[in-house]
Coordinates of C-alpha atoms in Angstrom, one line a residue:
M1 CA 6.6 -71.9 7.7
P2 CA 9.3 -71.1 5.0
L3 CA 10.2 -67.5 4.2
A4 CA 8.7 -68.1 0.6
L5 CA 5.5 -68.1 2.5
L6 CA 6.3 -64.4 3.4
A7 CA 7.3 -63.6 -0.3
L8 CA 3.5 -64.8 -1.3
A9 CA 2.0 -62.9 1.3
I10 CA 3.5 -59.8 0.2
G11 CA 2.3 -60.3 -2.8
A12 CA -1.0 -61.1 -1.7
F13 CA -1.3 -58.3 0.2
G14 CA -0.6 -55.6 -2.8
I15 CA -3.3 -57.5 -4.6
G16 CA -5.7 -57.4 -1.8
T17 CA -5.3 -53.8 -1.5
T18 CA -5.1 -52.8 -5.3
E19 CA -8.6 -54.8 -5.4
F20 CA -10.8 -53.3 -2.5
V21 CA -9.0 -49.6 -2.0
I22 CA -10.8 -48.4 -5.1
T23 CA -14.2 -48.5 -3.0
G24 CA -13.1 -45.9 -0.9
L25 CA -11.6 -43.4 -3.6
L26 CA -14.4 -43.4 -5.9
P27 CA -15.7 -40.2 -5.0
E28 CA -12.0 -38.6 -6.0
V29 CA -11.2 -40.7 -8.8
A30 CA -15.1 -39.9 -10.3
G31 CA -14.4 -35.8 -9.6
S32 CA -10.5 -36.2 -11.1
F33 CA -11.9 -37.4 -14.3
G34 CA -15.3 -35.7 -14.0
V35 CA -17.3 -38.9 -14.6
S36 CA -20.3 -39.8 -12.7
I37 CA -19.9 -42.3 -9.4
P38 CA -22.1 -45.1 -11.3
T39 CA -19.3 -44.6 -14.4
A40 CA -16.5 -44.9 -11.9
G41 CA -17.8 -48.0 -10.3
L42 CA -17.2 -49.6 -13.5
L43 CA -13.5 -49.8 -12.5
V44 CA -14.6 -52.3 -9.4
T45 CA -16.7 -54.3 -12.2
G46 CA -14.0 -54.4 -14.5
Y47 CA -11.5 -55.6 -12.1
A48 CA -13.6 -58.8 -11.4
L49 CA -14.3 -59.4 -14.6
G50 CA -10.8 -59.4 -15.3
V51 CA -10.1 -61.6 -12.3
M52 CA -12.3 -64.3 -13.7
L53 CA -11.0 -63.8 -17.3
G54 CA -7.3 -64.0 -16.3
A55 CA -7.2 -66.8 -13.5
P56 CA -7.8 -69.4 -16.7
L57 CA -6.2 -67.3 -19.4
M58 CA -3.0 -66.5 -17.6
T59 CA -2.5 -70.1 -16.0
A60 CA -2.8 -71.7 -19.5
L61 CA -0.1 -69.5 -20.7
G62 CA 2.0 -70.1 -17.8
T63 CA 1.8 -73.9 -18.5
K64 CA 5.6 -74.0 -20.1
I65 CA 7.3 -72.2 -17.7
S66 CA 8.3 -72.4 -14.2
R67 CA 5.8 -71.6 -11.5
K68 CA 8.5 -69.3 -10.0
R69 CA 9.0 -67.5 -13.1
M70 CA 5.3 -67.1 -13.8
L71 CA 5.0 -65.6 -10.4
M72 CA 7.5 -63.3 -11.4
L73 CA 5.8 -62.4 -14.5
L74 CA 2.5 -61.9 -12.7
M75 CA 3.8 -59.3 -10.2
G76 CA 5.5 -57.8 -13.0
L77 CA 2.5 -57.0 -14.9
F78 CA 0.9 -56.3 -11.8
I79 CA 3.2 -53.6 -11.1
A80 CA 2.7 -52.2 -14.7
G81 CA -1.2 -52.1 -14.1
N82 CA -0.9 -50.3 -10.9
L83 CA 1.2 -47.6 -12.3
L84 CA -0.9 -47.1 -15.4
S85 CA -3.7 -46.2 -13.0
A86 CA -1.5 -43.8 -11.6
V87 CA -0.6 -42.0 -14.4
A88 CA -3.5 -42.2 -16.6
P89 CA -4.4 -39.3 -18.3
T90 CA -8.2 -40.7 -19.0
F91 CA -10.9 -42.4 -16.9
A92 CA -10.6 -44.9 -19.6
V93 CA -6.7 -45.6 -19.7
M94 CA -7.7 -45.8 -15.6
L95 CA -9.8 -49.0 -16.6
I96 CA -7.3 -50.2 -18.6
G97 CA -4.9 -50.1 -16.0
R98 CA -7.5 -51.8 -13.8
V99 CA -8.0 -54.6 -15.8
V100 CA -4.0 -55.2 -16.6
A101 CA -3.3 -55.4 -12.5
S102 CA -6.7 -57.8 -12.6
L103 CA -5.2 -60.5 -14.7
T104 CA -2.7 -61.3 -12.5
H105 CA -5.1 -62.2 -9.5
G106 CA -6.7 -65.2 -10.1
A107 CA -3.3 -67.1 -11.6
F108 CA -1.1 -65.4 -8.8
F109 CA -3.3 -66.8 -5.9
G110 CA -4.2 -70.0 -7.9
I111 CA -0.4 -71.1 -8.9
G112 CA 0.5 -69.5 -5.3
S113 CA -1.6 -71.8 -3.6
V114 CA 0.0 -74.8 -5.6
V115 CA 3.9 -73.5 -4.6
A116 CA 2.8 -72.8 -0.8
A117 CA 1.1 -76.3 -0.6
E118 CA 4.7 -78.0 -2.0
L119 CA 6.9 -76.1 0.3
V120 CA 5.6 -78.0 3.6
A121 CA 4.7 -81.4 4.5
P122 CA 1.4 -83.0 3.4
D123 CA -0.3 -82.4 7.1
R124 CA 0.5 -78.4 6.8
K125 CA -0.7 -77.7 3.2
A126 CA -3.5 -75.9 4.3
G127 CA -2.1 -73.8 7.0
A128 CA 0.5 -72.9 3.8
I129 CA -2.2 -71.8 1.6
A130 CA -3.8 -69.8 5.0
M131 CA -0.6 -68.2 5.1
M132 CA -0.2 -66.7 1.8
F133 CA -4.2 -66.0 2.1
S134 CA -3.2 -63.7 5.3
G135 CA -1.4 -61.1 3.1
L136 CA -4.8 -60.4 1.2
T137 CA -6.9 -60.7 4.8
V138 CA -4.7 -58.1 6.2
A139 CA -4.9 -55.8 3.3
N140 CA -8.6 -55.5 4.2
V141 CA -7.2 -54.3 7.8
V142 CA -4.2 -52.5 7.1
G143 CA -3.8 -51.7 3.6
V144 CA -7.3 -50.9 2.3
P145 CA -7.8 -47.9 5.2
L146 CA -4.3 -46.7 5.0
G147 CA -4.7 -46.7 1.1
T148 CA -8.1 -44.7 1.4
L149 CA -6.6 -42.1 3.6
V150 CA -3.4 -41.7 1.8
G151 CA -5.8 -41.1 -1.2
Q152 CA -8.0 -38.6 0.4
H153 CA -5.4 -36.7 1.7
A154 CA -2.3 -37.0 -0.9
G155 CA -4.4 -38.0 -3.9
W156 CA -5.8 -41.1 -5.3
R157 CA -2.6 -41.2 -7.9
A158 CA -0.2 -41.7 -4.8
T159 CA -2.1 -44.7 -3.4
F160 CA -1.9 -46.9 -6.9
A161 CA 2.1 -45.4 -6.9
I162 CA 2.6 -47.0 -3.6
V163 CA 0.6 -50.3 -4.3
A164 CA 3.0 -50.7 -7.5
G165 CA 5.8 -50.2 -4.9
L166 CA 4.4 -52.8 -2.8
G167 CA 4.2 -55.0 -6.0
V168 CA 8.1 -54.3 -6.7
I169 CA 8.7 -55.7 -3.0
G170 CA 6.7 -59.1 -3.5
L171 CA 8.5 -59.3 -6.7
L172 CA 12.1 -59.1 -4.9
G173 CA 10.8 -61.4 -2.8
V174 CA 9.7 -64.2 -4.8
A175 CA 12.8 -63.7 -6.9
V176 CA 14.7 -64.4 -3.7
L177 CA 12.8 -66.4 -1.3
V178 CA 10.9 -68.7 -3.4
P179 CA 12.7 -71.9 -4.6
E180 CA 12.8 -72.9 -8.2
M181 CA 10.0 -75.8 -8.8
P182 CA 10.0 -77.1 -12.0
R183 CA 6.5 -78.1 -14.1
P184 CA 5.7 -81.8 -13.0
E185 CA 7.2 -83.8 -16.1
G186 CA 4.7 -85.1 -18.5
V187 CA 1.9 -82.8 -17.3
H188 CA 0.7 -80.3 -19.9
L189 CA -2.6 -77.8 -20.6
R190 CA -4.8 -81.1 -21.8
H191 CA -3.9 -82.8 -18.2
E192 CA -4.9 -79.6 -16.5
L193 CA -8.2 -79.3 -18.2
A194 CA -9.0 -82.8 -17.7
A195 CA -9.2 -81.8 -14.0
F196 CA -12.5 -80.4 -14.7
K197 CA -13.9 -83.7 -15.8
N198 CA -14.2 -84.3 -11.7
A199 CA -16.9 -84.0 -10.3
Q200 CA -15.5 -83.3 -6.8
V201 CA -13.6 -80.3 -8.5
L202 CA -16.7 -79.0 -9.6
L203 CA -18.7 -79.3 -6.4
A204 CA -15.7 -77.7 -4.6
M205 CA -15.8 -74.8 -6.9
A206 CA -19.6 -74.4 -6.7
M207 CA -19.0 -74.8 -3.0
T208 CA -16.8 -71.6 -3.4
V209 CA -19.2 -69.5 -5.2
L210 CA -22.1 -70.0 -3.2
G211 CA -19.9 -70.4 0.3
F212 CA -17.8 -67.0 0.1
G213 CA -20.6 -65.6 -2.3
G214 CA -23.2 -65.5 0.6
V215 CA -20.4 -63.4 2.8
F216 CA -20.5 -60.7 -0.1
A217 CA -24.4 -60.6 -0.1
A218 CA -24.4 -58.8 3.0
I219 CA -21.0 -57.0 2.9
T220 CA -21.7 -55.3 -0.1
Y221 CA -24.6 -53.5 1.2
I222 CA -23.2 -52.8 4.7
A223 CA -22.9 -49.3 4.5
P224 CA -26.4 -48.6 3.7
M225 CA -27.6 -51.3 6.2
M226 CA -25.6 -49.8 9.3
T227 CA -26.4 -46.3 8.3
H228 CA -30.2 -46.5 7.8
V229 CA -31.1 -49.9 10.1
A230 CA -28.7 -50.0 13.0
G231 CA -28.4 -46.0 13.1
F232 CA -24.3 -45.6 12.5
A233 CA -23.1 -42.5 11.8
D234 CA -21.5 -42.2 7.9
G235 CA -17.7 -42.4 9.6
S236 CA -18.4 -45.7 11.5
V237 CA -18.4 -47.6 8.5
T238 CA -14.9 -47.8 8.0
W239 CA -14.2 -49.3 11.4
L240 CA -17.1 -51.9 11.3
L241 CA -15.1 -52.9 7.7
V242 CA -12.0 -53.0 9.9
L243 CA -13.8 -55.4 12.3
F244 CA -15.0 -57.5 9.3
G245 CA -11.0 -57.7 8.1
L246 CA -10.0 -58.7 11.5
G247 CA -12.5 -61.3 11.4
M248 CA -11.3 -62.5 8.0
V249 CA -7.6 -62.9 9.3
G250 CA -8.6 -64.8 12.4
G251 CA -10.7 -67.0 9.9
N252 CA -8.3 -67.8 7.7
L253 CA -5.8 -69.1 10.1
V254 CA -8.5 -71.0 12.2
G255 CA -9.6 -72.6 8.6
G256 CA -6.0 -73.2 7.5
R257 CA -5.1 -74.7 10.7
F258 CA -8.0 -77.3 11.4
A259 CA -8.5 -78.3 7.5
D260 CA -5.2 -79.8 8.0
R261 CA -6.6 -82.2 10.3
A262 CA -10.4 -82.5 9.5
L263 CA -11.0 -80.8 6.2
M264 CA -14.5 -81.4 5.4
P265 CA -15.7 -81.3 8.8
M266 CA -14.3 -77.5 8.5
L267 CA -16.4 -77.1 6.0
Y268 CA -19.5 -78.2 7.6
V269 CA -18.7 -75.8 10.8
S270 CA -18.2 -72.8 8.9
L271 CA -20.7 -73.1 6.0
G272 CA -23.3 -74.1 8.6
G273 CA -22.2 -71.4 11.0
L274 CA -22.1 -68.9 8.5
A275 CA -25.7 -69.5 7.2
V276 CA -26.9 -69.0 10.8
V277 CA -25.2 -66.2 11.5
L278 CA -26.2 -64.3 8.4
A279 CA -29.8 -65.4 9.0
L280 CA -29.6 -63.7 12.4
F281 CA -28.1 -60.7 10.7
T282 CA -31.5 -59.6 9.7
L283 CA -32.1 -59.2 13.5
T284 CA -29.1 -58.1 14.8
A285 CA -28.5 -55.3 12.2
H286 CA -31.2 -53.4 14.6
H287 CA -28.5 -53.1 17.1
K288 CA -25.3 -51.6 17.1
A289 CA -23.4 -53.5 19.5
L290 CA -24.8 -56.9 18.2
A291 CA -24.6 -55.6 14.5
A292 CA -20.7 -55.1 15.2
V293 CA -19.8 -58.5 16.6
T294 CA -21.9 -60.3 13.7
I295 CA -20.0 -58.4 11.0
A296 CA -16.7 -59.6 12.6
L297 CA -18.1 -63.2 12.6
I298 CA -19.3 -63.0 8.8
G299 CA -15.6 -62.3 8.2
A300 CA -14.2 -65.1 10.3
L301 CA -17.0 -67.8 9.2
G302 CA -16.5 -66.6 5.4
F303 CA -12.8 -66.7 5.3
A304 CA -12.5 -70.1 7.4
T305 CA -14.1 -71.5 4.3
V306 CA -11.4 -70.4 2.1
P307 CA -8.3 -72.6 2.8
P308 CA -10.4 -75.8 3.0
L309 CA -11.9 -75.2 -0.1
Q310 CA -8.7 -74.4 -2.2
K311 CA -6.8 -77.4 -0.6
R312 CA -10.0 -79.5 -1.5
V313 CA -9.3 -78.3 -5.0
L314 CA -5.9 -79.1 -5.3
D315 CA -6.4 -82.7 -3.7
Q316 CA -9.1 -83.5 -6.0
A317 CA -7.0 -82.3 -9.0
S318 CA -3.9 -83.8 -7.6
G319 CA -2.3 -84.7 -11.0
A320 CA -2.5 -81.3 -12.6
P321 CA -3.9 -78.7 -10.0
T322 CA -2.7 -75.1 -11.3
L323 CA -5.3 -74.5 -13.7
A324 CA -8.4 -75.4 -11.1
S325 CA -6.7 -73.8 -8.2
A326 CA -6.7 -70.6 -10.4
V327 CA -10.2 -70.9 -11.3
N328 CA -10.9 -71.6 -8.2
I329 CA -9.9 -68.1 -7.0
G330 CA -12.4 -66.7 -10.2
A331 CA -15.1 -68.4 -8.6
F332 CA -14.8 -66.7 -5.1
N333 CA -14.9 -63.4 -7.2
F334 CA -17.9 -64.7 -9.5
G335 CA -19.6 -65.6 -6.0
N336 CA -19.0 -61.9 -5.0
A337 CA -20.7 -60.5 -8.1
L338 CA -23.3 -62.9 -8.3
S339 CA -24.3 -62.4 -4.5
A340 CA -24.1 -58.6 -4.6
W341 CA -26.4 -58.7 -7.9
L342 CA -28.9 -60.8 -6.0
G343 CA -28.9 -58.5 -3.2
G344 CA -29.2 -55.4 -5.3
L345 CA -32.6 -57.6 -6.7
V346 CA -34.3 -57.8 -3.2
I347 CA -33.8 -54.2 -2.3
A348 CA -35.1 -53.4 -5.2
A349 CA -38.0 -55.5 -5.0
G350 CA -38.8 -53.2 -1.4
L351 CA -37.7 -55.8 1.2
G352 CA -35.6 -53.6 2.6
Y353 CA -31.5 -53.3 3.3
T354 CA -31.7 -56.9 5.5
A355 CA -32.8 -58.6 2.9
P356 CA -29.7 -59.5 1.2
N357 CA -29.1 -61.2 4.5
W358 CA -31.3 -64.0 3.5
V359 CA -29.8 -64.3 0.3
G360 CA -26.3 -65.0 1.7
A361 CA -28.1 -67.2 4.2
L362 CA -29.6 -69.1 1.4
M363 CA -26.1 -69.3 -0.5
A364 CA -24.2 -70.5 2.6
L365 CA -26.8 -73.1 3.1
A366 CA -26.7 -74.5 -0.3
A367 CA -22.9 -74.8 -0.3
L368 CA -23.4 -76.4 2.8
L369 CA -26.0 -79.0 0.7
L370 CA -23.0 -79.5 -1.9
A371 CA -20.7 -80.3 0.9
L372 CA -22.5 -82.8 2.3
V373 CA -23.3 -84.6 -1.0
S374 CA -19.8 -84.3 -2.1
A375 CA -19.0 -86.2 1.1
V376 CA -21.4 -89.0 0.5
L377 CA -20.0 -89.1 -3.5
E378 CA -16.6 -89.5 -2.4
R379 CA -17.6 -92.3 0.6
H380 CA -19.0 -93.9 -2.4
Q381 CA -16.2 -94.0 -4.6
S382 CA -13.7 -95.4 -2.1
A383 CA -16.2 -98.3 -0.8
P384 CA -14.7 -101.4 -1.3
G385 CA -15.6 -102.8 -5.0
A386 CA -16.4 -99.3 -6.4
V387 CA -16.0 -98.1 -9.7
V388 CA -13.5 -95.0 -9.8
A389 CA -15.2 -92.6 -12.3
S390 CA -12.7 -92.4 -15.3
G391 CA -12.1 -88.6 -15.9
G392 CA -8.8 -86.9 -15.3
T393 CA -5.3 -88.1 -15.2
P394 CA -4.1 -91.1 -14.1
A395 CA -2.6 -89.2 -10.8
E396 CA -6.2 -88.1 -10.4
R397 CA -7.5 -91.6 -10.5
Q398 CA -5.0 -93.0 -8.2
A399 CA -5.9 -89.9 -5.9
A400 CA -9.7 -90.6 -6.1
V401 CA -8.7 -94.1 -4.8
R402 CA -6.6 -93.1 -1.8
H403 CA -9.3 -90.2 -0.8

């Protein structure tokens, strides 16, 4: 794999750390500014909303410059946002810093996916995407626990200053290691927007929302589930999340490897397995050892869907994939927010702390059904004498014929 992928992975590591580390530092931040924990939770909500807004906005703004330069600008904005968070004199300024940093998230992963895929041979594209996303998965195993530890002992401001430093390393890595990749000739914003006329692109994004969203239906409520149902001590939640992160790392690499060989079968296996494991979690959550194994499996099966889903979008929007790729990153975050909300509803309805697992299982099952529908439509479109849909650029229509 090219060294340029290492630079992208470092940037992904910094972004993943700043996204999730705030959850472990909410009490410290709330106490520092004299606000309640629910109010401090706006730092999580604001970041998620910024990702969904920033993915299409920043990518659209970057259509007139090279992808390398856009990646560098995004890392610069990421650094600025985290530095603002680190020195924020008030909670409102802290929230602004979080939103500024979040605006880079979707565009970085979206554009980075396109760059990573173009750096390697066609039969290694999903593996290259997985290599970039490995930075995000490792962040959950290393960056978030260490960032939480530093924040609890040296102050939360030190954590965000360190994250800004990671951004500087990522920026330098992109500047030195990522080659210049000019924009494709004749591709403008209207071509990028035309990709959304392709039903296969929309189906892939719906699979992203439902499939990966199913993971967060369970993981959002992992702390009360493990302490009240499984009987773990409060301090055990940290290492349980490390298990989840290790599962993510393994699933990401396996998903990237096999998606290059058989993309749709990889989706069938990962989504189907995820639905089964989430359903079983309602039972295994009552036993400590089984619960720990299940958490790791949820991380593995959930993130095994990420490289194939991202590559599916790139393949189906092959003529102008950058905006579609970035919006698909926003779809991951939308799925997380949707599933967390649905999981909260079933708990509030009195169905218990394990009820969100059924929500996640049904979401993953729905994503599997969409994958099957997508495959049927694709076979119909590629059948001899079939009429190919007219939406999208000429390159996309040619790609539809090939696939």
